[in-house]
Coordinates of C-alpha atoms and ligand atoms in Angstrom, one line a residue:
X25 CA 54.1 -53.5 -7.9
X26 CA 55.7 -52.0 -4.9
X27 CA 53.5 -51.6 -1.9
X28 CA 53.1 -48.8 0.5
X29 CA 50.9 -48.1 3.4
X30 CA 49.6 -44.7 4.3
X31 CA 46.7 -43.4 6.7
X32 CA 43.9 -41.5 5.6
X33 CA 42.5 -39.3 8.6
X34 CA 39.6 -37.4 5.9
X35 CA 37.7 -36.1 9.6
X36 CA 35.2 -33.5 9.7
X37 CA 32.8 -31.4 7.5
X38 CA 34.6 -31.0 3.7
X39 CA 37.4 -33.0 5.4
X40 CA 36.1 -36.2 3.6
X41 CA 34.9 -35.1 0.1
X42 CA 38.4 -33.4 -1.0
X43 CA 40.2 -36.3 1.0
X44 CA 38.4 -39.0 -1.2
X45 CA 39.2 -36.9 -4.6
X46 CA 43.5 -36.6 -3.3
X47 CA 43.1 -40.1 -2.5
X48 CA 41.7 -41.4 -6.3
X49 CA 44.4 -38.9 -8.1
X50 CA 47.0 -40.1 -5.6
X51 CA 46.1 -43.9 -6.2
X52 CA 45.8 -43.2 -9.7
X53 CA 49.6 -41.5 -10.4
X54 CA 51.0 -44.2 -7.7
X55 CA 49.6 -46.7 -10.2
X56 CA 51.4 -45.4 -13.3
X57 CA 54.9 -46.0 -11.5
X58 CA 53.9 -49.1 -10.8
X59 CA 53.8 -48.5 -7.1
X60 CA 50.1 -49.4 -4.8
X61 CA 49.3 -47.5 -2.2
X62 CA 47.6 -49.6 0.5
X63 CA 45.2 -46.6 1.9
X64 CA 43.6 -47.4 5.6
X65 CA 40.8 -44.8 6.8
X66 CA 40.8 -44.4 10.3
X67 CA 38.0 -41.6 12.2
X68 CA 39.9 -38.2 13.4
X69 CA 38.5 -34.9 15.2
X70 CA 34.9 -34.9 15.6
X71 CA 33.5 -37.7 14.0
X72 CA 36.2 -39.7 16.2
X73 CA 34.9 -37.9 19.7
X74 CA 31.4 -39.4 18.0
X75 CA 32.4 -42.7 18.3
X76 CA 34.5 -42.7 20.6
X77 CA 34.6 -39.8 23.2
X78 CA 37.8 -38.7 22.4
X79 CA 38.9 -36.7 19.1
X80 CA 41.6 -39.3 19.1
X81 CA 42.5 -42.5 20.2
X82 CA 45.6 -43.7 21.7
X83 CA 45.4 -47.0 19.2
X84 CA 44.8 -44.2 16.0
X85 CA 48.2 -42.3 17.4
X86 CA 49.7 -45.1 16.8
X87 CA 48.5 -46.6 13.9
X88 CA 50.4 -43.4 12.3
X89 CA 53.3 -43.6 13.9
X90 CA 53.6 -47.2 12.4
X91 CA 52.7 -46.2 9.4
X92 CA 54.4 -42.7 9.2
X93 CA 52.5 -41.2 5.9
X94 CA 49.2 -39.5 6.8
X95 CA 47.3 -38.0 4.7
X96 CA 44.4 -35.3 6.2
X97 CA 41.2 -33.8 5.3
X98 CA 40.1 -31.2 8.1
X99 CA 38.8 -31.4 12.0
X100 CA 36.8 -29.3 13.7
X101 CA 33.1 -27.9 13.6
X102 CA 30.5 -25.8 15.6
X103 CA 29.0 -29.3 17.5
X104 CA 32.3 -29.3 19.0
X105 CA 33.0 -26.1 19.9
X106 CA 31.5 -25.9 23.6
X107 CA 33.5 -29.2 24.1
X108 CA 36.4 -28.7 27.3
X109 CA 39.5 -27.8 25.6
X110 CA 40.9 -31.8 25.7
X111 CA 38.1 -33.1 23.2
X112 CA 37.8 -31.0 20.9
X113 CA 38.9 -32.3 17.7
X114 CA 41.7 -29.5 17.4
X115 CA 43.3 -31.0 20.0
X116 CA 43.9 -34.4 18.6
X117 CA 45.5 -32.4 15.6
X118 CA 47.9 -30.7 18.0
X119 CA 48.4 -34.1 19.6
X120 CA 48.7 -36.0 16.0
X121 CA 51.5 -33.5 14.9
X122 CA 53.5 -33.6 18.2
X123 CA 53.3 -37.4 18.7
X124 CA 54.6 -37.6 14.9
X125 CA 57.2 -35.0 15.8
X126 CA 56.6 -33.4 12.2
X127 CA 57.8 -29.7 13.6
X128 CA 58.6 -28.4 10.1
X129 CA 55.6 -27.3 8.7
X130 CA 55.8 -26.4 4.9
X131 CA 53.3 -24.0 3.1
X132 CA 54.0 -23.0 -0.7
X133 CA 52.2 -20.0 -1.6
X134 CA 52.4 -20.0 -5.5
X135 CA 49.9 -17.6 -7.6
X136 CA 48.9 -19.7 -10.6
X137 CA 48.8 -16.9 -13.5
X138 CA 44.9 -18.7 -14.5
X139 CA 44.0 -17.4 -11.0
X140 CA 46.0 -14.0 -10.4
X141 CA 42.4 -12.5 -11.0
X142 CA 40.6 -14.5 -8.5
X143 CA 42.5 -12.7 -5.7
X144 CA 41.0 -9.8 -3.9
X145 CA 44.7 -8.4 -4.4
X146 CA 45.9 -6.4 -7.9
X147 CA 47.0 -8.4 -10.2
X148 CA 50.5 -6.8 -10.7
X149 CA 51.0 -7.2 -6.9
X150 CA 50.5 -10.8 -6.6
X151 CA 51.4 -12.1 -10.4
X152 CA 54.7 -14.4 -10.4
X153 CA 54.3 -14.8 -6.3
X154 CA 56.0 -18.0 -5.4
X155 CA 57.3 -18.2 -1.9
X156 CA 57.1 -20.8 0.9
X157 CA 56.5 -20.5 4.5
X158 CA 58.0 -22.8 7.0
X159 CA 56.0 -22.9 10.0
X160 CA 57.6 -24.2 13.3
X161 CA 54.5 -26.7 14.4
X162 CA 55.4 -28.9 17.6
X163 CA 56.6 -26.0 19.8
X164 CA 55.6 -22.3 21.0
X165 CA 52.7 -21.0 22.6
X166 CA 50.6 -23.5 21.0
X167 CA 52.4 -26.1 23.1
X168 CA 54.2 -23.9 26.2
X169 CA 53.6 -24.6 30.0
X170 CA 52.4 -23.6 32.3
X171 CA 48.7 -22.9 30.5
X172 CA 45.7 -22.6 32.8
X173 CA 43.0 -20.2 33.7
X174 CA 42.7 -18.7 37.4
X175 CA 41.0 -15.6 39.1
X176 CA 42.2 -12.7 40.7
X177 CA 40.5 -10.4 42.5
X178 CA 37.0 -11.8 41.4
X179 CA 38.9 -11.1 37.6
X180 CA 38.9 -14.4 35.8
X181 CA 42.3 -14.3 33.7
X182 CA 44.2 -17.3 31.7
X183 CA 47.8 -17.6 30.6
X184 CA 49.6 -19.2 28.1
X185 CA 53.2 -20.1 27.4
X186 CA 55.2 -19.0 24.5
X187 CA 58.0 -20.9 24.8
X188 CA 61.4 -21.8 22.2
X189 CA 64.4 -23.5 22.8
X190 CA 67.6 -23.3 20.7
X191 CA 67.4 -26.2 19.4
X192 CA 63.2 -26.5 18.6
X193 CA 64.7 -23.2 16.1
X194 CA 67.7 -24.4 15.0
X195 CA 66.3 -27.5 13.4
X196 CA 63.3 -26.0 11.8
X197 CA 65.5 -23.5 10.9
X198 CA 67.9 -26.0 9.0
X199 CA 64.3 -26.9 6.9
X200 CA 64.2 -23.7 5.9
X201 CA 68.0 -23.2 4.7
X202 CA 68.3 -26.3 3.2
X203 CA 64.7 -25.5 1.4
X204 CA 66.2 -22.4 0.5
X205 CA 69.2 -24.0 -1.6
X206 CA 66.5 -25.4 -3.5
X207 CA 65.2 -22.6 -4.4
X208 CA 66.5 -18.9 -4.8
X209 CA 68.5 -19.0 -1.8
X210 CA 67.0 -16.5 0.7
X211 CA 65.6 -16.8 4.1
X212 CA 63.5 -14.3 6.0
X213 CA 63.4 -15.2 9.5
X214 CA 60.1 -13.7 11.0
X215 CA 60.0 -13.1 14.8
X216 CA 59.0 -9.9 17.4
X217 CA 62.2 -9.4 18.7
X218 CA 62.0 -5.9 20.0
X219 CA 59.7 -7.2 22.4
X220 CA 58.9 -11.1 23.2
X221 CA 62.1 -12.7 24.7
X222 CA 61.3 -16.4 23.1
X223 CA 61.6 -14.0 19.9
X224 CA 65.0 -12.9 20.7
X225 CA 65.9 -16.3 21.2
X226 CA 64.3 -17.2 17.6
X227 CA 66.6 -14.5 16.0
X228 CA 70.0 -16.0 18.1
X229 CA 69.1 -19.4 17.0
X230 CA 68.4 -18.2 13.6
X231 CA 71.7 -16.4 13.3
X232 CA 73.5 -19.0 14.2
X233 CA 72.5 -21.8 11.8
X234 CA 73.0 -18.8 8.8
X235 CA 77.0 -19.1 9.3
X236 CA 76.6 -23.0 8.6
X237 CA 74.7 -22.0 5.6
X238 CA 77.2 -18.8 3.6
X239 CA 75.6 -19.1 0.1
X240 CA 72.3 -18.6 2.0
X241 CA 70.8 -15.0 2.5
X242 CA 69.3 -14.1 5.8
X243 CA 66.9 -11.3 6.2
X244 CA 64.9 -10.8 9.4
X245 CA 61.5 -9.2 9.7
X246 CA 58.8 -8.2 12.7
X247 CA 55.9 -9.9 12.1
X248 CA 54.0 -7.5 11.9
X249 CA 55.9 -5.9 9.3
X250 CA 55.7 -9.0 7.4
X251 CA 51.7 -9.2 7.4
X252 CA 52.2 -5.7 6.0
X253 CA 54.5 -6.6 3.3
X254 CA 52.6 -10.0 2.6
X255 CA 49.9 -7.7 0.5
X256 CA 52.6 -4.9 -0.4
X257 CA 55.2 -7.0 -2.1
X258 CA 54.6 -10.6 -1.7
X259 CA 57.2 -11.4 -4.3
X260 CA 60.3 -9.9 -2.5
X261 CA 59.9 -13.2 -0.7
X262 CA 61.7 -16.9 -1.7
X263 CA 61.5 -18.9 1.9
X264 CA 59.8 -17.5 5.2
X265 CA 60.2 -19.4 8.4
X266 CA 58.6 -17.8 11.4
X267 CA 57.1 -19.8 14.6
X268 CA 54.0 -21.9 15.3
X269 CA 51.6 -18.6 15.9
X270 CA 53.2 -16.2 13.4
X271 CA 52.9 -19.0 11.2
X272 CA 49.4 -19.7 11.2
X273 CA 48.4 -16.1 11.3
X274 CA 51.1 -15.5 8.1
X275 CA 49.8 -18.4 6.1
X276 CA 46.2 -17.3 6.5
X277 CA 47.0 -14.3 4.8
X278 CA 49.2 -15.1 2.8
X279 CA 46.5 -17.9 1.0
X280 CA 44.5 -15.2 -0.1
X281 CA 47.5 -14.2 -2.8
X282 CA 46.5 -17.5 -4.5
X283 CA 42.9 -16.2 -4.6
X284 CA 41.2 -19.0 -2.1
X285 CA 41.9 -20.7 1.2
X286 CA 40.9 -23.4 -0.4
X287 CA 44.3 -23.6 -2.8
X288 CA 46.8 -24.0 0.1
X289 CA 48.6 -27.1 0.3
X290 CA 50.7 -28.4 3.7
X291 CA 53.2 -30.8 4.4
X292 CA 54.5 -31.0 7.8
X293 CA 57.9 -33.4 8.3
X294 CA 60.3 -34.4 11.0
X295 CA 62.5 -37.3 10.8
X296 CA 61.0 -40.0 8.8
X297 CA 57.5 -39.3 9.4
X298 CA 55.3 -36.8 6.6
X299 CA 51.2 -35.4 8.0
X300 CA 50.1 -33.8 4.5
X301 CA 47.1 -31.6 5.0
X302 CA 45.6 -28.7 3.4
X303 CA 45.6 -25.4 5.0
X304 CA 41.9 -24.6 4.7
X305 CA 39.8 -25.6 7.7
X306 CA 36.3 -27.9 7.6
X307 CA 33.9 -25.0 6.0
X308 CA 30.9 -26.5 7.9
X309 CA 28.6 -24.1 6.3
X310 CA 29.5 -26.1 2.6
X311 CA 30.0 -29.8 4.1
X312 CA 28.5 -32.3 2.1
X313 CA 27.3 -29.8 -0.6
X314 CA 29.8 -31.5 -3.1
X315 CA 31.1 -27.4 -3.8
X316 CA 34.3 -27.9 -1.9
X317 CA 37.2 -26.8 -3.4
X318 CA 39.6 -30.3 -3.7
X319 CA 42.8 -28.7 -4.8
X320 CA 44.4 -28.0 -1.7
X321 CA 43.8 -31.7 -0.4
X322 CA 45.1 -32.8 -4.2
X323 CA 48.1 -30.2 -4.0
X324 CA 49.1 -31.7 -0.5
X325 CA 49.2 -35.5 -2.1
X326 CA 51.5 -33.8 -4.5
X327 CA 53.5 -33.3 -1.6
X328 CA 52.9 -36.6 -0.2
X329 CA 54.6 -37.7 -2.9
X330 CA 57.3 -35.8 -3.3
X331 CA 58.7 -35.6 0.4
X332 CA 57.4 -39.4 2.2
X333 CA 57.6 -41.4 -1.6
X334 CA 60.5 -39.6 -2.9
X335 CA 58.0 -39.5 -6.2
X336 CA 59.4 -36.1 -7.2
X337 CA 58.1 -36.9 -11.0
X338 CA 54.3 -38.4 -9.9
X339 CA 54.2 -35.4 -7.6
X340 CA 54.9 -33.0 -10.6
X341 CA 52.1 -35.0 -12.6
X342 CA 49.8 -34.1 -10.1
X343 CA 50.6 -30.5 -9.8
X344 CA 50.9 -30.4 -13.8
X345 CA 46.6 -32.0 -13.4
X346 CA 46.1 -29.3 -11.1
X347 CA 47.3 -26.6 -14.0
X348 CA 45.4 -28.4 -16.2
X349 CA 42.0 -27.9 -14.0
X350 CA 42.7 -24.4 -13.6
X351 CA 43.9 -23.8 -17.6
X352 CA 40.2 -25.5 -18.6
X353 CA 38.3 -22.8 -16.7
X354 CA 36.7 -24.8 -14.0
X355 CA 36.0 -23.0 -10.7
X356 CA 34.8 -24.3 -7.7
X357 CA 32.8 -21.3 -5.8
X358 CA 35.6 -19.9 -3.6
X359 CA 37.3 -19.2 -6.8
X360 CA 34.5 -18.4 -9.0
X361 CA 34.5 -14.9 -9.9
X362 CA 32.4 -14.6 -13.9
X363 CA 35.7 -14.0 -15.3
X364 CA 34.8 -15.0 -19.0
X365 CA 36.2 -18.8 -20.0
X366 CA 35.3 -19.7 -16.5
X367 CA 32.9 -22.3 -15.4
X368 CA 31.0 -22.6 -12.1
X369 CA 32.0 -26.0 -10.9
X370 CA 31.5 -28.5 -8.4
X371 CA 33.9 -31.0 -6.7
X372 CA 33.0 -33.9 -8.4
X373 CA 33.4 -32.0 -11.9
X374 CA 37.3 -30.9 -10.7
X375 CA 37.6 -34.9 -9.9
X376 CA 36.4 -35.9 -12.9
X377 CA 39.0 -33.5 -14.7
X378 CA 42.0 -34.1 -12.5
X379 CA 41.7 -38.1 -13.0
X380 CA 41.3 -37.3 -16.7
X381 CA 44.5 -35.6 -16.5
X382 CA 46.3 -37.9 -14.6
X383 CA 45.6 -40.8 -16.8
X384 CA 45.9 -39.0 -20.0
X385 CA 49.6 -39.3 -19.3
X386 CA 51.8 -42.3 -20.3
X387 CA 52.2 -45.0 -17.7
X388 CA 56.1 -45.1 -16.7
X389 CA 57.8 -48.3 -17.6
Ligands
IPM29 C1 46.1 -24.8 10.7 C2 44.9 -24.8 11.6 C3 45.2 -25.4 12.9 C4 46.3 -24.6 13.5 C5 44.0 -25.7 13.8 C6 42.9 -26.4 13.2 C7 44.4 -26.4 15.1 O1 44.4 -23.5 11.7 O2 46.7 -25.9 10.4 O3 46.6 -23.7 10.3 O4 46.0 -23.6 14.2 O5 47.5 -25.0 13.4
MN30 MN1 45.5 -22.0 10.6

């Protein structure tokens, strides 16, 4: 048995119950290639401020940089909300993904054909979607100095930096070409460069990096065209890479193709190190309900897998569990809609399902 070490962070409100049911099917398809996954489960976001005052610790930081595969539920929640800007449990994620220097992040946004009816979209419009968007995640106005709040005038105003250097965009942008060779070979660089300068220098950076790449196809598009065309003609795109705003804002959007929030996988990389989370946030108002949706925290072990373990086939098992869940008729409520052949389900009944799956094929020799 080969050995491996990974972290779990599962942190706050659904955070732990889909992080528990990636955790079994991951252990579970590890198992088959005869490789153990050695799992520790450290506190992260709120229920780490809890404990400890802080929605991190420096000793936790570095617990994953040793250990360079982390896998996360979901931080954050209204008890934390009033908290100064430092402690609340987004900031440890901001901090976790810098310290980690994963600045690629990597969202697939594939409409499974048992769900094309669960979207809010028409099904002609979002059948046989399958695109990926590559957020830029260490850089930006999420990260940008100077950031502060001040007064003038008696008028209380704040500033914030959005900030990009070439080579923060060239390298993510590299991600996103080579991603692109993979795939169908187009890139559509999304920026706002008739107006934001740090856009301009997105689309030079961008430009640049294409003539390395000449059986690559480079488009570029305003952002807020792209939200538009998103939910006009989501299938005109193959890979989208776009900075650490646009990206967030995009990928919101762009979940609700796949019908649910809740179906969104992530996998953010740099160098050696992999921070697998899915997209969806901690949905307070269902925590510890056992209704959460699991997928997207089983979808993002697939991509454990397949980009810290080099496990291309175990990560393919997974997803192929995940098809299977969906091809049965089970629906947790985000995706429940009274279609006929479905079945109002909760997480534990998708867990139940998924290990079924996983196990029901061969072990590997
Ligand atoms: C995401 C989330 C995070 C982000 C929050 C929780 C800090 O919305 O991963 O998309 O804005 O990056
Ligand atoms: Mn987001």
């Amino acid at each position: 048995m080969k050995k491996i070490d990974i972290i779990a962070l599962p942190g706050d409100g659904i955070g732990p119950e889909v992080t528990t049911v990636a955790l079994n099917v991951l252990k579970a398809v590890c198992n088959r290639y005869h490789t153990e996954l050695n799992v520790t489960e450290l506190p992260f976001g709120g229920i780490c401020y809890e404990q400890y005052g802080e929605p991190v610790t420096d000793e936790i930081i570095d617990a994953c940089k040793k250990t360079k595969i982390v896998l996360l539920g979901a931080v954050g929640g209204p008890q934390w909300d009033d908290l100064n800007a430092g402690k609340r449990p987004e900031a440890a994620l901001l901090r976790l993904r810098k310290e980690l220097g994963v600045f690629a992040n990597l969202r697939p946004i594939q409409v499974h054909p048992a769900l094309a009816g669960a979207s809010t979209l028409k099904q002609e419009v979002i059948e046989g979607t399958d695109f990926l968007i590559v957020r830029e995640l260490t850089g930006g106005i999420y990260f940008g100095q100077p950031r502060y709040t001040s007064e003038e005038n008696g008028d209380p105003f704040s500033v914030d930096t959005m900030r990009y250097s070439r080579s923060e965009v060239q390298r993510v942008a590299r991600v996103a070409f080579d991603a692109a060779r993979l795939r169908n070979g187009r890139v559509c660089s999304v920026d706002k460069a008739n107006i934001l300068e740090s856009s301009r220098m997105w689309r030079k950076s961008v430009l640049e990096v294409a003539e390395e790449y000449p059986d690559v196809e480079l488009t570029h598009m305003l952002v807020d065209n792209c939200a538009m065309q998103i939910i006009r003609d989501p299938k005109q795109f193959d890979v989208m890479v776009t900075g650490n705003l646009f990206g967030d804002i995009l990928s919101d959007a762009a979940s609700m193709l796949t019908g649910s929030l809740g179906m969104l996988p992530s996998a953010s990389v740099g160098g050696e190190n992999g921070l697998y989370e899915p997209v969806h946030g901690s949905a307070p108002d269902i925590a510890g309900k056992g209704v959460a949706n699991p997928l997207a925290a089983v979808a993002s072990a697939a991509m454990l897998c397949r980009y810290s373990l080099k496990m291309e086939e175990a990560a393919q098992n997974i997803e192929e569990a995940i098809l299977k869940v969906l091809g049965s008729g089970l629906r947790t409520g985000d995706l429940y809609t009274n279609e006929t052949g479905t079945i109002l389900a909760n997480t534990s009944d998708v867990a139940d399902l998924l290990l079924k799956a996983v196990s029901e094929e061969e072990t590997v020799s």
